PDB file of C-alpha atoms in Angstrom:
ATOM      1  CA  MET A   1     119.973 109.830   7.846  1.00  0.00           C
ATOM      2  CA  LYS A   2     117.368 112.415   8.779  1.00  0.00           C
ATOM      3  CA  GLU A   3     113.963 111.047   9.799  1.00  0.00           C
ATOM      4  CA  LEU A   4     111.123 113.199   8.377  1.00  0.00           C
ATOM      5  CA  THR A   5     108.643 114.724  11.036  1.00  0.00           C
ATOM      6  CA  GLN A   6     104.903 114.146  10.794  1.00  0.00           C
ATOM      7  CA  PRO A   7     104.216 117.607   9.293  1.00  0.00           C
ATOM      8  CA  THR A   8     107.022 117.094   6.856  1.00  0.00           C
ATOM      9  CA  MET A   9     105.572 113.813   5.760  1.00  0.00           C
ATOM     10  CA  LEU A  10     102.078 115.282   5.320  1.00  0.00           C
ATOM     11  CA  LYS A  11     103.682 117.953   3.222  1.00  0.00           C
ATOM     12  CA  LYS A  12     105.366 115.370   1.230  1.00  0.00           C
ATOM     13  CA  LEU A  13     102.129 113.320   0.605  1.00  0.00           C
ATOM     14  CA  LEU A  14     100.123 116.433  -0.231  1.00  0.00           C
ATOM     15  CA  SER A  15     102.672 117.892  -2.660  1.00  0.00           C
ATOM     16  CA  GLN A  16     102.692 114.614  -4.461  1.00  0.00           C
ATOM     17  CA  LEU A  17      98.977 114.446  -4.459  1.00  0.00           C
ATOM     18  CA  PHE A  18      98.622 117.963  -6.036  1.00  0.00           C
ATOM     19  CA  ASP A  19     101.501 117.397  -8.541  1.00  0.00           C
ATOM     20  CA  LYS A  20      99.612 114.500  -9.714  1.00  0.00           C
ATOM     21  CA  LEU A  21      96.125 116.126  -9.795  1.00  0.00           C
ATOM     22  CA  GLU A  22      97.804 118.809 -11.900  1.00  0.00           C
ATOM     23  CA  ASN A  23      98.816 116.311 -14.652  1.00  0.00           C
ATOM     24  CA  GLU A  24      95.544 114.516 -14.868  1.00  0.00           C
ATOM     25  CA  ARG A  25      94.560 114.851 -18.656  1.00  0.00           C
ATOM     26  CA  ASP A  26      90.844 115.436 -17.968  1.00  0.00           C
ATOM     27  CA  ASN A  27      91.497 118.034 -15.218  1.00  0.00           C
ATOM     28  CA  ASP A  28      90.583 121.604 -16.772  1.00  0.00           C
ATOM     29  CA  LYS A  29      90.877 123.500 -13.661  1.00  0.00           C
ATOM     30  CA  LYS A  30      94.626 123.250 -13.101  1.00  0.00           C
ATOM     31  CA  SER A  31      94.803 125.423  -9.897  1.00  0.00           C
ATOM     32  CA  LYS A  32      95.005 124.678  -6.188  1.00  0.00           C
ATOM     33  CA  ASN A  33      91.179 125.024  -5.805  1.00  0.00           C
ATOM     34  CA  GLY A  34      90.700 123.169  -9.170  1.00  0.00           C
ATOM     35  CA  ASN A  35      92.798 120.427  -8.202  1.00  0.00           C
ATOM     36  CA  ALA A  36      90.988 119.974  -4.818  1.00  0.00           C
ATOM     37  CA  ILE A  37      87.727 119.850  -6.649  1.00  0.00           C
ATOM     38  CA  TYR A  38      88.878 117.226  -9.075  1.00  0.00           C
ATOM     39  CA  PHE A  39      90.246 115.132  -6.265  1.00  0.00           C
ATOM     40  CA  VAL A  40      86.898 114.956  -4.553  1.00  0.00           C
ATOM     41  CA  GLU A  41      84.602 114.582  -7.394  1.00  0.00           C
ATOM     42  CA  GLU A  42      86.680 112.526  -9.756  1.00  0.00           C
ATOM     43  CA  ILE A  43      89.024 110.532  -7.488  1.00  0.00           C
ATOM     44  CA  LEU A  44      87.179 110.038  -4.143  1.00  0.00           C
ATOM     45  CA  GLU A  45      83.587 110.006  -5.517  1.00  0.00           C
ATOM     46  CA  LYS A  46      83.721 108.289  -8.934  1.00  0.00           C
ATOM     47  CA  ARG A  47      86.941 106.070  -8.649  1.00  0.00           C
ATOM     48  CA  TYR A  48      86.715 105.144  -4.934  1.00  0.00           C
ATOM     49  CA  GLY A  49      82.941 105.600  -4.208  1.00  0.00           C
ATOM     50  CA  ARG A  50      83.154 108.093  -1.456  1.00  0.00           C
ATOM     51  CA  PRO A  51      80.259 110.700  -2.258  1.00  0.00           C
ATOM     52  CA  ASN A  52      80.273 113.530   0.020  1.00  0.00           C
ATOM     53  CA  TYR A  53      83.171 112.136   1.974  1.00  0.00           C
ATOM     54  CA  ILE A  54      84.936 115.452   2.277  1.00  0.00           C
ATOM     55  CA  SER A  55      84.556 118.880   0.812  1.00  0.00           C
ATOM     56  CA  SER A  56      86.891 120.368  -1.716  1.00  0.00           C
ATOM     57  CA  LYS A  57      87.330 123.244   0.616  1.00  0.00           C
ATOM     58  CA  ALA A  58      88.739 121.000   3.428  1.00  0.00           C
ATOM     59  CA  VAL A  59      91.099 119.428   1.079  1.00  0.00           C
ATOM     60  CA  LYS A  60      92.513 122.934  -0.115  1.00  0.00           C
ATOM     61  CA  SER A  61      92.665 123.784   3.746  1.00  0.00           C
ATOM     62  CA  TYR A  62      95.220 120.788   4.131  1.00  0.00           C
ATOM     63  CA  TYR A  63      97.140 122.212   1.144  1.00  0.00           C
ATOM     64  CA  ASP A  64      97.207 125.710   2.575  1.00  0.00           C
ATOM     65  CA  LYS A  65      98.225 124.420   6.085  1.00  0.00           C
ATOM     66  CA  TYR A  66     100.867 121.857   5.139  1.00  0.00           C
ATOM     67  CA  ILE A  67     102.287 123.096   1.750  1.00  0.00           C
ATOM     68  CA  ASP A  68     101.830 127.043   2.153  1.00  0.00           C
ATOM     69  CA  GLU A  69     102.156 126.724   5.981  1.00  0.00           C
ATOM     70  CA  LYS A  70      99.296 129.020   6.701  1.00  0.00           C
ATOM     71  CA  GLU A  71      97.764 129.063  10.043  1.00  0.00           C
ATOM     72  CA  ASN A  72      94.186 127.504  10.074  1.00  0.00           C
ATOM     73  CA  ASN A  73      91.900 124.941  11.822  1.00  0.00           C
ATOM     74  CA  ALA A  74      92.340 122.280   9.368  1.00  0.00           C
ATOM     75  CA  GLY A  75      93.930 119.878  11.763  1.00  0.00           C
ATOM     76  CA  GLU A  76      95.266 116.444  10.360  1.00  0.00           C
ATOM     77  CA  PRO A  77      93.745 114.466   7.581  1.00  0.00           C
ATOM     78  CA  SER A  78      92.042 111.363   9.030  1.00  0.00           C
ATOM     79  CA  SER A  79      93.742 107.845   8.744  1.00  0.00           C
ATOM     80  CA  GLU A  80      91.221 106.826   5.998  1.00  0.00           C
ATOM     81  CA  LEU A  81      91.809 109.820   3.937  1.00  0.00           C
ATOM     82  CA  LYS A  82      95.779 109.612   4.112  1.00  0.00           C
ATOM     83  CA  ASN A  83      95.152 106.058   2.955  1.00  0.00           C
ATOM     84  CA  LEU A  84      93.049 107.155   0.124  1.00  0.00           C
ATOM     85  CA  MET A  85      95.538 109.792  -0.922  1.00  0.00           C
ATOM     86  CA  SER A  86      98.363 107.289  -0.768  1.00  0.00           C
ATOM     87  CA  LYS A  87      96.364 104.641  -2.829  1.00  0.00           C
ATOM     88  CA  TYR A  88      95.700 107.202  -5.442  1.00  0.00           C
ATOM     89  CA  LEU A  89      99.605 107.879  -5.761  1.00  0.00           C
ATOM     90  CA  GLY A  90     100.250 104.125  -6.318  1.00  0.00           C
ATOM     91  CA  TYR A  91     100.816 103.045  -2.674  1.00  0.00           C
ATOM     92  CA  GLU A  92      99.006 100.451  -0.732  1.00  0.00           C
ATOM     93  CA  ASN A  93      98.327 102.815   2.106  1.00  0.00           C
ATOM     94  CA  PHE A  94      99.705 105.619   4.144  1.00  0.00           C
ATOM     95  CA  LEU A  95     102.160 103.233   6.069  1.00  0.00           C
ATOM     96  CA  ASP A  96     103.358 102.069   2.644  1.00  0.00           C
ATOM     97  CA  PHE A  97     103.881 105.683   1.682  1.00  0.00           C
ATOM     98  CA  GLU A  98     105.712 106.504   4.831  1.00  0.00           C
ATOM     99  CA  ASN A  99     107.954 103.386   4.564  1.00  0.00           C
ATOM    100  CA  LYS A 100     109.066 104.343   0.914  1.00  0.00           C
ATOM    101  CA  ASN A 101     109.277 108.202   1.620  1.00  0.00           C
ATOM    102  CA  GLY A 102     110.120 108.292   5.230  1.00  0.00           C
ATOM    103  CA  VAL A 103     113.734 109.036   5.221  1.00  0.00           C
ATOM    104  CA  GLU A 104     116.111 111.375   3.100  1.00  0.00           C
ATOM    105  CA  MET A 105     119.339 109.566   2.533  1.00  0.00           C
ATOM    106  CA  VAL A 106     122.441 111.745   3.017  1.00  0.00           C
ATOM    107  CA  GLY A 107     125.808 110.399   1.735  1.00  0.00           C
ATOM    108  CA  SER A 108     127.288 108.170  -0.748  1.00  0.00           C
ATOM    109  CA  PRO A 109     124.922 106.220  -3.161  1.00  0.00           C
ATOM    110  CA  GLN A 110     126.738 102.909  -2.623  1.00  0.00           C
ATOM    111  CA  ILE A 111     125.435 102.856   0.981  1.00  0.00           C
ATOM    112  CA  LYS A 112     121.917 104.019   0.218  1.00  0.00           C
ATOM    113  CA  GLY A 113     120.629 100.519  -0.309  1.00  0.00           C
ATOM    114  CA  GLY A 114     122.168  99.279   3.018  1.00  0.00           C
ATOM    115  CA  ILE A 115     120.724 102.129   5.050  1.00  0.00           C
ATOM    116  CA  LYS A 116     117.311 101.436   3.482  1.00  0.00           C
ATOM    117  CA  LYS A 117     117.358  97.830   4.563  1.00  0.00           C
ATOM    118  CA  THR A 118     118.497  98.621   8.176  1.00  0.00           C
ATOM    119  CA  PHE A 119     115.651 101.354   8.481  1.00  0.00           C
ATOM    120  CA  ALA A 120     113.064  99.011   7.157  1.00  0.00           C
ATOM    121  CA  ARG A 121     114.058  96.257   9.783  1.00  0.00           C
ATOM    122  CA  TRP A 122     113.993  98.778  12.555  1.00  0.00           C
ATOM    123  CA  ALA A 123     110.694 100.102  11.330  1.00  0.00           C
ATOM    124  CA  ILE A 124     109.122  96.527  11.237  1.00  0.00           C
ATOM    125  CA  PHE A 125     110.597  95.976  14.757  1.00  0.00           C
ATOM    126  CA  ILE A 126     109.113  99.073  16.205  1.00  0.00           C
ATOM    127  CA  ILE A 127     105.832  98.353  14.472  1.00  0.00           C
ATOM    128  CA  LEU A 128     105.665  94.957  16.251  1.00  0.00           C
ATOM    129  CA  VAL A 129     106.722  96.353  19.557  1.00  0.00           C
ATOM    130  CA  VAL A 130     103.905  98.986  19.236  1.00  0.00           C
ATOM    131  CA  VAL A 131     101.395  96.347  18.352  1.00  0.00           C
ATOM    132  CA  VAL A 132     102.337  94.105  21.267  1.00  0.00           C
ATOM    133  CA  MET A 133     102.024  97.191  23.561  1.00  0.00           C
ATOM    134  CA  VAL A 134      98.539  98.055  22.288  1.00  0.00           C
ATOM    135  CA  VAL A 135      97.353  94.667  22.717  1.00  0.00           C
ATOM    136  CA  VAL A 136      98.641  94.410  26.318  1.00  0.00           C
ATOM    137  CA  TYR A 137      97.040  97.765  27.106  1.00  0.00           C
ATOM    138  CA  SER A 138      93.707  96.953  25.593  1.00  0.00           C
ATOM    139  CA  LYS A 139      93.431  93.938  27.664  1.00  0.00           C
ATOM    140  CA  GLY A 140      93.611  95.858  30.708  1.00  0.00           C
ATOM    141  CA  PHE A 141      91.510  98.648  29.370  1.00  0.00           C
ATOM    142  CA  LEU A 142      88.789  96.556  27.387  1.00  0.00           C
ATOM    143  CA  SER A 143      88.357  92.881  28.195  1.00  0.00           C
ATOM    144  CA  SER A 144      88.185  90.389  25.414  1.00  0.00           C
ATOM    145  CA  ASN A 145      84.562  89.809  26.116  1.00  0.00           C
ATOM    146  CA  ASP A 146      83.776  93.593  25.705  1.00  0.00           C
ATOM    147  CA  CYS A 147      82.831  95.354  22.438  1.00  0.00           C
ATOM    148  CA  LEU A 148      81.777  99.173  22.043  1.00  0.00           C
ATOM    149  CA  VAL A 149      78.303 100.044  20.657  1.00  0.00           C
ATOM    150  CA  TRP A 150      76.748 103.566  20.239  1.00  0.00           C
ATOM    151  CA  LYS A 151      73.807 104.164  22.687  1.00  0.00           C
ATOM    152  CA  ILE A 152      71.868 107.491  21.891  1.00  0.00           C
ATOM    153  CA  ASP A 153      74.838 109.912  22.861  1.00  0.00           C
ATOM    154  CA  HIS A 154      77.686 107.714  24.091  1.00  0.00           C
ATOM    155  CA  TYR A 155      79.582 104.494  23.588  1.00  0.00           C
ATOM    156  CA  GLU A 156      78.926 101.568  25.912  1.00  0.00           C
ATOM    157  CA  LYS A 157      80.833  98.402  26.490  1.00  0.00           C
ATOM    158  CA  VAL A 158      78.839  95.264  25.715  1.00  0.00           C
ATOM    159  CA  ASP A 159      79.034  91.446  25.449  1.00  0.00           C
ATOM    160  CA  CYS A 160      80.557  90.622  22.131  1.00  0.00           C
ATOM    161  CA  GLU A 161      78.833  87.236  21.893  1.00  0.00           C
ATOM    162  CA  ASN A 162      75.398  88.847  21.815  1.00  0.00           C
ATOM    163  CA  ASN A 163      76.134  92.242  20.113  1.00  0.00           C
ATOM    164  CA  ARG A 164      77.848  93.274  16.877  1.00  0.00           C
ATOM    165  CA  PRO A 165      80.306  96.015  17.864  1.00  0.00           C
ATOM    166  CA  ASN A 166      80.641  99.429  16.074  1.00  0.00           C
ATOM    167  CA  LEU A 167      83.587  99.950  13.681  1.00  0.00           C
ATOM    168  CA  ILE A 168      85.707 102.518  15.047  1.00  0.00           C
ATOM    169  CA  LEU A 169      88.313 103.794  12.738  1.00  0.00           C
ATOM    170  CA  GLU A 170      89.839 106.597  14.916  1.00  0.00           C
ATOM    171  CA  ASP A 171      91.061 106.632  18.456  1.00  0.00           C
ATOM    172  CA  VAL A 172      88.259 107.756  20.776  1.00  0.00           C
ATOM    173  CA  ASP A 173      88.082 108.437  24.358  1.00  0.00           C
ATOM    174  CA  ILE A 174      84.909 106.554  25.042  1.00  0.00           C
ATOM    175  CA  ASP A 175      84.651 107.941  28.640  1.00  0.00           C
ATOM    176  CA  PHE A 176      84.607 111.578  27.200  1.00  0.00           C
ATOM    177  CA  PHE A 177      83.202 111.442  23.765  1.00  0.00           C
ATOM    178  CA  ARG A 178      79.541 112.515  23.821  1.00  0.00           C
ATOM    179  CA  GLN A 179      76.815 113.622  21.386  1.00  0.00           C
ATOM    180  CA  VAL A 180      75.662 117.025  22.842  1.00  0.00           C
ATOM    181  CA  LYS A 181      72.702 119.320  22.298  1.00  0.00           C
ATOM    182  CA  VAL A 182      73.562 123.069  21.797  1.00  0.00           C
ATOM    183  CA  SER A 183      71.899 126.409  21.967  1.00  0.00           C
ATOM    184  CA  ASP A 184      72.689 129.943  21.717  1.00  0.00           C
ATOM    185  CA  THR A 185      74.442 129.730  25.131  1.00  0.00           C
ATOM    186  CA  THR A 186      76.692 126.976  24.369  1.00  0.00           C
ATOM    187  CA  ALA A 187      80.559 127.680  24.474  1.00  0.00           C
ATOM    188  CA  PHE A 188      81.510 126.772  20.876  1.00  0.00           C
ATOM    189  CA  PHE A 189      85.143 128.067  21.162  1.00  0.00           C
ATOM    190  CA  VAL A 190      87.797 128.090  23.976  1.00  0.00           C
ATOM    191  CA  ASN A 191      90.580 130.377  23.631  1.00  0.00           C
ATOM    192  CA  GLY A 192      89.838 130.690  19.778  1.00  0.00           C
ATOM    193  CA  HIS A 193      89.862 127.036  19.336  1.00  0.00           C
ATOM    194  CA  PRO A 194      86.498 124.840  18.354  1.00  0.00           C
ATOM    195  CA  ALA A 195      85.042 123.009  21.354  1.00  0.00           C
ATOM    196  CA  ILE A 196      82.334 121.450  19.339  1.00  0.00           C
ATOM    197  CA  TRP A 197      82.309 119.356  16.302  1.00  0.00           C
ATOM    198  CA  TYR A 198      79.515 118.505  14.050  1.00  0.00           C
ATOM    199  CA  GLY A 199      78.327 116.086  11.343  1.00  0.00           C
ATOM    200  CA  LYS A 200      75.165 115.036   9.481  1.00  0.00           C
ATOM    201  CA  SER A 201      73.202 112.088  10.564  1.00  0.00           C
ATOM    202  CA  LYS A 202      71.735 109.581   7.876  1.00  0.00           C
ATOM    203  CA  LYS A 203      68.639 111.638   7.826  1.00  0.00           C
ATOM    204  CA  GLY A 204      70.915 114.711   6.897  1.00  0.00           C
ATOM    205  CA  GLU A 205      70.198 116.371  10.257  1.00  0.00           C
ATOM    206  CA  ILE A 206      73.220 118.310  11.880  1.00  0.00           C
ATOM    207  CA  GLU A 207      74.359 116.470  15.250  1.00  0.00           C
ATOM    208  CA  TYR A 208      77.054 118.073  17.494  1.00  0.00           C
ATOM    209  CA  PHE A 209      79.669 116.382  19.436  1.00  0.00           C
ATOM    210  CA  ASN A 210      82.233 117.538  22.190  1.00  0.00           C
ATOM    211  CA  SER A 211      85.384 115.967  20.390  1.00  0.00           C
ATOM    212  CA  ARG A 212      86.801 115.401  17.108  1.00  0.00           C
ATOM    213  CA  GLY A 213      86.614 111.925  15.630  1.00  0.00           C
ATOM    214  CA  LEU A 214      84.102 110.078  13.528  1.00  0.00           C
ATOM    215  CA  HIS A 215      80.330 110.116  13.496  1.00  0.00           C
ATOM    216  CA  PRO A 216      79.461 107.007  15.339  1.00  0.00           C
ATOM    217  CA  ILE A 217      76.871 105.971  12.590  1.00  0.00           C
ATOM    218  CA  THR A 218      77.920 107.202   9.438  1.00  0.00           C
ATOM    219  CA  LEU A 219      81.580 106.930  10.130  1.00  0.00           C
ATOM    220  CA  LYS A 220      82.303 110.223   8.429  1.00  0.00           C
ATOM    221  CA  GLU A 221      84.951 112.710   9.862  1.00  0.00           C
ATOM    222  CA  LEU A 222      83.444 115.035  12.261  1.00  0.00           C
ATOM    223  CA  LYS A 223      84.046 118.809  11.162  1.00  0.00           C
ATOM    224  CA  PRO A 224      85.114 121.631  13.647  1.00  0.00           C
ATOM    225  CA  ILE A 225      82.404 124.093  14.413  1.00  0.00           C
ATOM    226  CA  THR A 226      82.389 127.385  12.455  1.00  0.00           C
ATOM    227  CA  GLN A 227      80.407 130.625  12.896  1.00  0.00           C
ATOM    228  CA  TYR A 228      78.742 129.927   9.802  1.00  0.00           C
ATOM    229  CA  ILE A 229      77.237 126.632  11.044  1.00  0.00           C
ATOM    230  CA  ILE A 230      76.346 128.201  14.293  1.00  0.00           C
ATOM    231  CA  ASN A 231      74.547 131.126  12.428  1.00  0.00           C
ATOM    232  CA  LYS A 232      72.776 128.718  10.179  1.00  0.00           C
ATOM    233  CA  TYR A 233      71.773 125.819  12.309  1.00  0.00           C
ATOM    234  CA  VAL A 234      72.021 126.677  15.983  1.00  0.00           C
ATOM    235  CA  ASP A 235      68.707 128.826  16.209  1.00  0.00           C
ATOM    236  CA  THR A 236      66.730 125.750  15.241  1.00  0.00           C
ATOM    237  CA  THR A 237      68.308 123.790  18.119  1.00  0.00           C
ATOM    238  CA  LYS A 238      68.526 126.357  20.912  1.00  0.00           C
ATOM    239  CA  ASN A 239      65.233 125.253  22.500  1.00  0.00           C
ATOM    240  CA  GLN A 240      66.433 121.597  22.967  1.00  0.00           C
ATOM    241  CA  ASN A 241      66.511 120.319  26.547  1.00  0.00           C
TER     242      ASN A 241
END
């Protein structure tokens, strides 16, 4: 029994995703780029009601990284995006996809069912242990009377009884995560890797952050800074204090 690594699991997910997109009857652009466009416009926007959730270029970059194994800055798809991909493939979510695709069975077909059941039991046990550990840790890190809300450029702990907490879909280091102002002197890259992430506010304005994650207001995935974005937008913000 060989456990699949996370990159292999993502490769499996994206491979099945693009195979299904390729076979959609109304997909008249049967290419890597065409399939990515179809997924964004027809599946995410129309079927799941996620307009402007992610660009087709970003979806294609995941394919390039995990299927074609090309070096790029695509990173890993967000938890919500992996869930949406899995749902489109007929699974409840990405965890369901992992459970049903997470092991390659090697050996006699007669013992395959028994190995699957054993793996499922261990998977459930491990998940329960992880949940308990997270709960115990969170009690020491964030008391039961504390919630998180976004204040101008950072997260703050507040009393849950009087405040409605922000919904946070990604793990965020609240002591580090900040909205930042940039200028033409900002160090946008460190050793060739993005040091700034950006996203649009509800008003459509470009906002910058010092870490990857979700936009604290729109909850859309932040994107790594690019030279194109710097050239297009930074000149309008370089005089901010």
